[in-house]
GROMACS .gro file of C-alpha atoms in nm:
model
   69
    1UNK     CA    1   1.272  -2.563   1.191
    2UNK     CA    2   0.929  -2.372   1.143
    3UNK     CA    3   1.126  -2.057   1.222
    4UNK     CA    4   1.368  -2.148   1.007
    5UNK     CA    5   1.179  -2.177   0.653
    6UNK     CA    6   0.968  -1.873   0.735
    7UNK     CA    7   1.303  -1.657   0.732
    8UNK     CA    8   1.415  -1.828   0.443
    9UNK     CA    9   1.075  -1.710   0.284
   10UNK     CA   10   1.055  -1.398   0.367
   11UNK     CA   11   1.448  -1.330   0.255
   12UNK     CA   12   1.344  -1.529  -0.096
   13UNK     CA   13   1.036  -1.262  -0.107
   14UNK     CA   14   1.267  -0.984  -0.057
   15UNK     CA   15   1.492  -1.073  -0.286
   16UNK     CA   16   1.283  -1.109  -0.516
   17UNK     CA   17   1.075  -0.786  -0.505
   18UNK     CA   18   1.421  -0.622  -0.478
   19UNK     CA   19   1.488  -0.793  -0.779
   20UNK     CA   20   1.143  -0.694  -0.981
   21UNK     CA   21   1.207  -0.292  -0.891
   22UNK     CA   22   1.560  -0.310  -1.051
   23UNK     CA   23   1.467  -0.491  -1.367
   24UNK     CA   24   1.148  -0.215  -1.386
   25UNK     CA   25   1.426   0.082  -1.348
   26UNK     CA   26   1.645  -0.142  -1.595
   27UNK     CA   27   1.327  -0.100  -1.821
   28UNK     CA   28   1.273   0.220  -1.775
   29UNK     CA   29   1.627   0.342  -1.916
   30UNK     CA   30   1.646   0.134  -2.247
   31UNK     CA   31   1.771   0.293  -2.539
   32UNK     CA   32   1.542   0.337  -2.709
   33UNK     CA   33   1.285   0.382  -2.456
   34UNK     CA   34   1.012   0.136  -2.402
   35UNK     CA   35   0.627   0.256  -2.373
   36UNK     CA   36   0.451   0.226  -2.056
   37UNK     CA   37   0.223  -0.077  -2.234
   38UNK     CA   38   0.541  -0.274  -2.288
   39UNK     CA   39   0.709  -0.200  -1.960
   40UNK     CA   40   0.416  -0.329  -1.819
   41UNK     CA   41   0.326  -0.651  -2.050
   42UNK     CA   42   0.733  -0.740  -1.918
   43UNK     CA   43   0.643  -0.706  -1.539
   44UNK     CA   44   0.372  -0.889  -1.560
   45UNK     CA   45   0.524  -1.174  -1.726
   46UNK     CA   46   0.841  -1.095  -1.444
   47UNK     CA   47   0.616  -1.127  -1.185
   48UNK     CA   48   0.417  -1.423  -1.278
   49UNK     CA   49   0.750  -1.602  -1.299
   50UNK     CA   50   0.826  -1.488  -0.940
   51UNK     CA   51   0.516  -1.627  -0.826
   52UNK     CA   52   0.581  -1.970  -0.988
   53UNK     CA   53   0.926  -1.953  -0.796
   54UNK     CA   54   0.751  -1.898  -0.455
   55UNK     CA   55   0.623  -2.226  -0.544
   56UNK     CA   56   0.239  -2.020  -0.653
   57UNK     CA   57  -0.016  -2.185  -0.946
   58UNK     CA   58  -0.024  -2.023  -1.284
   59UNK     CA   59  -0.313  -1.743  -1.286
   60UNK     CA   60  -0.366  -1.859  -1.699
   61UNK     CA   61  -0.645  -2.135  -1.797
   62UNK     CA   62  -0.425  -2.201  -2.077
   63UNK     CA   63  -0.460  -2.183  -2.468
   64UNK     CA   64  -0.727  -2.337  -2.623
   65UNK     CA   65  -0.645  -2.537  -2.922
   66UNK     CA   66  -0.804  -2.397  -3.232
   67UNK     CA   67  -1.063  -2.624  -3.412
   68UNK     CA   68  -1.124  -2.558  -3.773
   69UNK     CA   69  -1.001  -2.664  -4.145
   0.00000   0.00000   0.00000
């Protein structure tokens, strides 16, 4: 059964980074072309929702609520 999950992880992980490259060369050939920045700010918030599928904790502390009048 141990044998078992561990295949089904590493095929989910696969997938997955499979997954991430294509939607980075599906960035990369907008029209009009995205900036390096943006491309980036997108794969990171890609790959923190991969993470959160592999069943990993949020890397964020959260907003803070803002105190003032």
């Amino acid at each position: 059964m141990a044998e078992r999950l561990d295949l089904s992880r590493v095929l989910l992980d696969e997938l997955l980074r499979n997954e991430l490259e294509e939607f980075r060369r599906t960035l990369e050939n907008e029209s009009p072309g995205l900036s390096d920045s943006e491309i980036e700010r997108y794969m990171r918030a890609a790959s923190k929702f991969v993470d959160q599928l592999k069943g990993g904790r949020p890397r964020t502390r959260g907003r803070k609520a803002r105190t003032g009048d």
